[in-house]
Tab-separated table of C-alpha atoms in Angstrom:
chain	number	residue	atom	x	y	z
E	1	UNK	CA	225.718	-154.723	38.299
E	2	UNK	CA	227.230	-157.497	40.088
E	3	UNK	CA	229.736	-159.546	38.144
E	4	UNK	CA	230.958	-162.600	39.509
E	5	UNK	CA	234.093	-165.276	37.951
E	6	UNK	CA	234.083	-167.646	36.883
E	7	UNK	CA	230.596	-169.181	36.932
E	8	UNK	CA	232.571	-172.994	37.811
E	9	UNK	CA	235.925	-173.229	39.431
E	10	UNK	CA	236.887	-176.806	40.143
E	11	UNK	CA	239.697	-176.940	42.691
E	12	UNK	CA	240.956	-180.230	44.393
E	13	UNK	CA	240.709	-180.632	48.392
E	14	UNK	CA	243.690	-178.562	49.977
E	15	UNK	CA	244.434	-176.654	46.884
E	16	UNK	CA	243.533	-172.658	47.326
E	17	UNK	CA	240.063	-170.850	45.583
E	18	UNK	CA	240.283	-167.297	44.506
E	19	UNK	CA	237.128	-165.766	43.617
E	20	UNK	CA	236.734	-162.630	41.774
E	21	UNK	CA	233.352	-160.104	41.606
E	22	UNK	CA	233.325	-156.983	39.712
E	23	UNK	CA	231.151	-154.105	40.436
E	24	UNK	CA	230.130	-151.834	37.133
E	25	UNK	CA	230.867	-148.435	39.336
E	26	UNK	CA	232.225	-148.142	42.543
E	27	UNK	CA	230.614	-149.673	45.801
E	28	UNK	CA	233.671	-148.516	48.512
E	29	UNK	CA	234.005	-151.196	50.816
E	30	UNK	CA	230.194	-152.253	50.908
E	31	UNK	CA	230.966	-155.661	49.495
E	32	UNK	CA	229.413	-158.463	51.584
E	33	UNK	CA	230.489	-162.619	50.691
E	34	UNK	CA	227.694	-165.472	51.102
E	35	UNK	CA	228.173	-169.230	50.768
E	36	UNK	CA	225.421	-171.098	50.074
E	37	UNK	CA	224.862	-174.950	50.047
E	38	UNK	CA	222.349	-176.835	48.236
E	39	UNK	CA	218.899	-176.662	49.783
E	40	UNK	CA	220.493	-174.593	52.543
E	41	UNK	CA	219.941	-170.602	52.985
E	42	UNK	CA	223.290	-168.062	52.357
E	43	UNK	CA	225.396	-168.236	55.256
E	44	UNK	CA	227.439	-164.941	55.538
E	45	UNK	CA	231.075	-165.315	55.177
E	46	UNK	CA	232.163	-161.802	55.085
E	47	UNK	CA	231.231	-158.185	54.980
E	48	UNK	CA	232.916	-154.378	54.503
E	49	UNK	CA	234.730	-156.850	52.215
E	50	UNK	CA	237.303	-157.835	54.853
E	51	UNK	CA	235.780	-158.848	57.463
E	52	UNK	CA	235.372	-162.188	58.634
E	53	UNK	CA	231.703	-162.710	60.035
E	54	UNK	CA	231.634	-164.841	63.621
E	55	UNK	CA	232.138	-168.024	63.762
E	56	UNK	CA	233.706	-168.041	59.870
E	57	UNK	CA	237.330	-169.617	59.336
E	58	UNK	CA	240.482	-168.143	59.171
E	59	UNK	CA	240.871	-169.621	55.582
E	60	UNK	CA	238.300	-167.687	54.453
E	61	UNK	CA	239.333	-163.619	53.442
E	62	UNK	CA	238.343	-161.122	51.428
E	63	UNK	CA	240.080	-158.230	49.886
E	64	UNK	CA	239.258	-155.389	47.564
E	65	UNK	CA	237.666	-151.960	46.881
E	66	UNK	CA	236.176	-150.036	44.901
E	67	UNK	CA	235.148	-151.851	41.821
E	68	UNK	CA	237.421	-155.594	42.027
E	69	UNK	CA	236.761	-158.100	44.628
E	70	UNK	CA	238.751	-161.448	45.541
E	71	UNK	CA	237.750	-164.077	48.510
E	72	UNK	CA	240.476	-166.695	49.036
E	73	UNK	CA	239.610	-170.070	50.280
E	74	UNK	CA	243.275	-170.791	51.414
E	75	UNK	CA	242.907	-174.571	51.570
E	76	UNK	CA	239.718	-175.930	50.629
E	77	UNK	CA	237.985	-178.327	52.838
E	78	UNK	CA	235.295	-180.467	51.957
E	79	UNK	CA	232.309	-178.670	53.172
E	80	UNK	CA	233.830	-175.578	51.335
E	81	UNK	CA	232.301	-176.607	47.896
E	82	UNK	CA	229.314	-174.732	47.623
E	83	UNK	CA	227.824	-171.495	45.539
E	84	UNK	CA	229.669	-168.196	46.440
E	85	UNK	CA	227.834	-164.942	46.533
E	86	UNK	CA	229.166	-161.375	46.573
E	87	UNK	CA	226.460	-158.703	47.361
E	88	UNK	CA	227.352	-154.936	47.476
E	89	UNK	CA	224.984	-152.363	49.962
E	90	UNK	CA	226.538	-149.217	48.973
E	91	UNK	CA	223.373	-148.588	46.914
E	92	UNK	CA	220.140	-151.114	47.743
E	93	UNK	CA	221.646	-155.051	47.458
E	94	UNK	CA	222.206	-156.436	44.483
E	95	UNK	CA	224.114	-159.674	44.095
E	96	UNK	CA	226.112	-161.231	41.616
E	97	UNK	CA	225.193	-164.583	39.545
E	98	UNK	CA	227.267	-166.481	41.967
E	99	UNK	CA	230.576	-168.733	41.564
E	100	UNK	CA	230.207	-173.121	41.794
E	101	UNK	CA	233.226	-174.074	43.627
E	102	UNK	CA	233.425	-178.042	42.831
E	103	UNK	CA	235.454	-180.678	43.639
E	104	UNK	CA	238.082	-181.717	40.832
I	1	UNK	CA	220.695	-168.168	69.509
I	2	UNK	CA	219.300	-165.424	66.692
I	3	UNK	CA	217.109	-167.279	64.515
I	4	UNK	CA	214.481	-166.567	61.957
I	5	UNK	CA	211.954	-168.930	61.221
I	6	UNK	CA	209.717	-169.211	57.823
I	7	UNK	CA	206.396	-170.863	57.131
I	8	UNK	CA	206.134	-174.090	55.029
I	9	UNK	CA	206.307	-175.220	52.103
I	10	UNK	CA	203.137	-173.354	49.484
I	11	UNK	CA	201.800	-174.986	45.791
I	12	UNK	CA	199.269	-172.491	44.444
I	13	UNK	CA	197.176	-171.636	41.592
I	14	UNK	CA	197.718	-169.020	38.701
I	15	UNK	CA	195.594	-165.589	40.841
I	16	UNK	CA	195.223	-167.187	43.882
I	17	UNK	CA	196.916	-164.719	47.148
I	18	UNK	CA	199.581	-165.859	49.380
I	19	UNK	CA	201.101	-164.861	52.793
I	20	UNK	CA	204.208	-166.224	54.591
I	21	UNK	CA	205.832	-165.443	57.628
I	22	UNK	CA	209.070	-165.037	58.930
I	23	UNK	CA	208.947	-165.107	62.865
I	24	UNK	CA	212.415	-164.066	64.855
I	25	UNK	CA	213.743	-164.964	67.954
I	26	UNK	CA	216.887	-164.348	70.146
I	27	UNK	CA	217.521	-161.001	69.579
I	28	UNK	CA	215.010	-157.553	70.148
I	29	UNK	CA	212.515	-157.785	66.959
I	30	UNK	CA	211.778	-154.160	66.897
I	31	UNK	CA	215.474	-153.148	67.038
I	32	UNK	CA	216.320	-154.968	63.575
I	33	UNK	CA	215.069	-154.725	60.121
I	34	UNK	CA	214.264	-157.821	58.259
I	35	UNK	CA	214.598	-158.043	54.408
I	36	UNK	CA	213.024	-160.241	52.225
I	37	UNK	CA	215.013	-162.119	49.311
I	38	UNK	CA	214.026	-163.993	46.307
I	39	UNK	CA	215.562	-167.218	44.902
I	40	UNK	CA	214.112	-168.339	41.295
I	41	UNK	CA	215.043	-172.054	40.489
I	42	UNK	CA	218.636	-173.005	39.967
I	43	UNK	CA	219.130	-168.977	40.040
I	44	UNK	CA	220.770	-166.069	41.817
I	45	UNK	CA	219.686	-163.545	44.851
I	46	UNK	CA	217.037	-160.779	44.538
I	47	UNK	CA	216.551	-158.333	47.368
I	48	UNK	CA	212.718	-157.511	47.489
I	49	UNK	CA	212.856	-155.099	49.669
I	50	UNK	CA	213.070	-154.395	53.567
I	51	UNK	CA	211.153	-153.629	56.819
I	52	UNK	CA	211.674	-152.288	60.342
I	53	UNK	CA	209.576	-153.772	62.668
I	54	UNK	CA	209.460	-151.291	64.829
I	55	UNK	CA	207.374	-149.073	62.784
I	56	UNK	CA	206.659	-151.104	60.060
I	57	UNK	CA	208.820	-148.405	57.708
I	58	UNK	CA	208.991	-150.167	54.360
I	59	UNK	CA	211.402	-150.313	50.956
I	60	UNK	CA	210.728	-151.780	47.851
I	61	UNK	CA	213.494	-152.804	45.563
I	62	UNK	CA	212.036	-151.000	42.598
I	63	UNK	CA	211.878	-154.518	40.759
I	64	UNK	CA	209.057	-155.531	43.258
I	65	UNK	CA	207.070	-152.353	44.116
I	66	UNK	CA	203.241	-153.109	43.493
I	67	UNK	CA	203.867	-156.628	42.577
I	68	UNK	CA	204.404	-157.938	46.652
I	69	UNK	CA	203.235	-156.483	49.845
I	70	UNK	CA	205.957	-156.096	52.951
I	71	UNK	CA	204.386	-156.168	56.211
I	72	UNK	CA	205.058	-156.602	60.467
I	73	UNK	CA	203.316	-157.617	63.080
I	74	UNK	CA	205.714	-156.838	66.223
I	75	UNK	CA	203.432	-158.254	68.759
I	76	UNK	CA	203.997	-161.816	67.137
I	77	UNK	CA	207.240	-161.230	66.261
I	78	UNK	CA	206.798	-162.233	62.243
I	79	UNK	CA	207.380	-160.418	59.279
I	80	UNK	CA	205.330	-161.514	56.158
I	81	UNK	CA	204.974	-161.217	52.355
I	82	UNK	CA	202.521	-161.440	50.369
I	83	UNK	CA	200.807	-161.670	46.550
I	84	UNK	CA	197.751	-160.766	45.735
I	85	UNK	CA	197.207	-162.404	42.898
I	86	UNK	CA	200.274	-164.747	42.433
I	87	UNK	CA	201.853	-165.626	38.693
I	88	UNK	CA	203.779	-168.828	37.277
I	89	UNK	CA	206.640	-167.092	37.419
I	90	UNK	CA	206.813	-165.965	40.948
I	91	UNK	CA	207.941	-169.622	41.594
I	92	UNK	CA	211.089	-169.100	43.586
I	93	UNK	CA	212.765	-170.144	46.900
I	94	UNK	CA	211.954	-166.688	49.132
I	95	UNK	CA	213.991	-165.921	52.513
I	96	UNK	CA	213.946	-163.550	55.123
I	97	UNK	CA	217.031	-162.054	56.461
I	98	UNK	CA	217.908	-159.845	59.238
I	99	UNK	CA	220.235	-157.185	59.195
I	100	UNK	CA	223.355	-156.249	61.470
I	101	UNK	CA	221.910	-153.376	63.060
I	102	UNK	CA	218.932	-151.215	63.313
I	103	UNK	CA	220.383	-148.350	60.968
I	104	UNK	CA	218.511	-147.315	57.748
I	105	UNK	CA	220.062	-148.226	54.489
I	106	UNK	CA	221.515	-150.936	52.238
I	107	UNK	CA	223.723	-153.576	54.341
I	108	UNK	CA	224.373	-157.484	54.611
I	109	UNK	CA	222.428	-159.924	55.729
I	110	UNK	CA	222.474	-162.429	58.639
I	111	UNK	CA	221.333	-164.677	59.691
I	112	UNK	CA	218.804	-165.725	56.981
I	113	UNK	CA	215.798	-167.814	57.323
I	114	UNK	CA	215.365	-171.034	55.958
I	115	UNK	CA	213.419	-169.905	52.970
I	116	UNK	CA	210.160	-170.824	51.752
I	117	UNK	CA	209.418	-172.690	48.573
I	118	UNK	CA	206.611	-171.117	46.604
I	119	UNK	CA	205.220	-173.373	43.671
I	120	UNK	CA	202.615	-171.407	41.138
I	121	UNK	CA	201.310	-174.269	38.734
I	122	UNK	CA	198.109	-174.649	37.200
């Protein structure tokens, strides 16, 4: 199981975002990062929890292993408030409930 | 430009069947298995399961095995699922998604179709 925190993190424009997702056993590095827009499809941020997919920002990163998680928005932008995803593959997906970044 | 493509839009009845695609494009379709996701409203991801085009090998998350069918046609390029006999409560938002490489086993996703809202209502 997936846990993400918190479900609503309201951060002001500029100000840094740390997200957290918990794993109940240990998934390695086999943590992947989505951000998803309303009425849009998950966009892939990150994956082998570091790693910055193509074409992602440099403000985006990820850290963590084993069971604890973080991605850092490092200033937050505008089109950075969205719904946050963490999925692990070291067993068949299974994602967390997700994290609301809003504007505050 | 990789891209996956889903069919429209679907309101159907309480036992009716259903099929919709997912056709790819940009990349080699047989090379690259495709995974289908489920989206219930205002809710979270759920991986359905996952196929390889090439020869149609097929996973079920063990959440969906016998309720959906996974299925390829390569010479089209399109991926489908499909109900049989559909419920109220398969009303969800369901995307495709490609994965990074052709290897078996659990990875990410991307990119992701647009998704394809399925409404169940009597």
């Amino acid at each position: 199981v997936m846990t993400q925190s918190p479900g609503t993190l309201s951060v002001s424009p500029g100000e840094r975002a740390t997200l957290s997702c918990r794993a109940s056993q240990s998934v390695s590095s086999s943590l992947a990062w989505y951000q998803q827009k309303p009425g849009q499809a998950p966009r892939l941020l990150i994956y082998g929890a570091s790693t910055r997919a193509t074409g992602v920002p440099a403000r985006f990163s990820g850290s963590g292993s084993g069971t604890e998680f973080t991605l850092t928005i490092s200033s937050l932008q505008s089109e950075d408030f969205a719904v946050y995803y963490c999925q692990q593959y070291n067993n068949w997906p299974t994602f967390g409930q997700g994290t609301k970044v809003e504007i505050k | 430009e990789v891209q996956l493509v889903q069919s429209r839009a679907e309101v159907k009845k309480p036992g009716e069947s259903l099929k919709i695609s997912c056709e790819g494009s940009g990349y080699n379709f047989t090379n690259y298995w495709i995974a289908w996701v489920r989206q219930m409203p205002g809710k979270g991801l759920d991986w359905m399961g996952i196929i390889y085009p090439g020869d149609s090998d097929t996973t079920y998350s063990p959440s969906f095995e016998g309720q959906v069918t996974i299925s390829v046609d390569k010479s089209t390029r399109t991926a489908y699922l499909q109900w049989s006999s559909l419920k109220a409560s398969d009303t969800a938002i369901y995307y495709c998604a490609k994965t990074p490489n052709s290897n078996y086993g659990p990875t990410w996703f991307d990119p992701w179709g647009q998704g394809t809202l399925v409404t169940v209502s009597s």
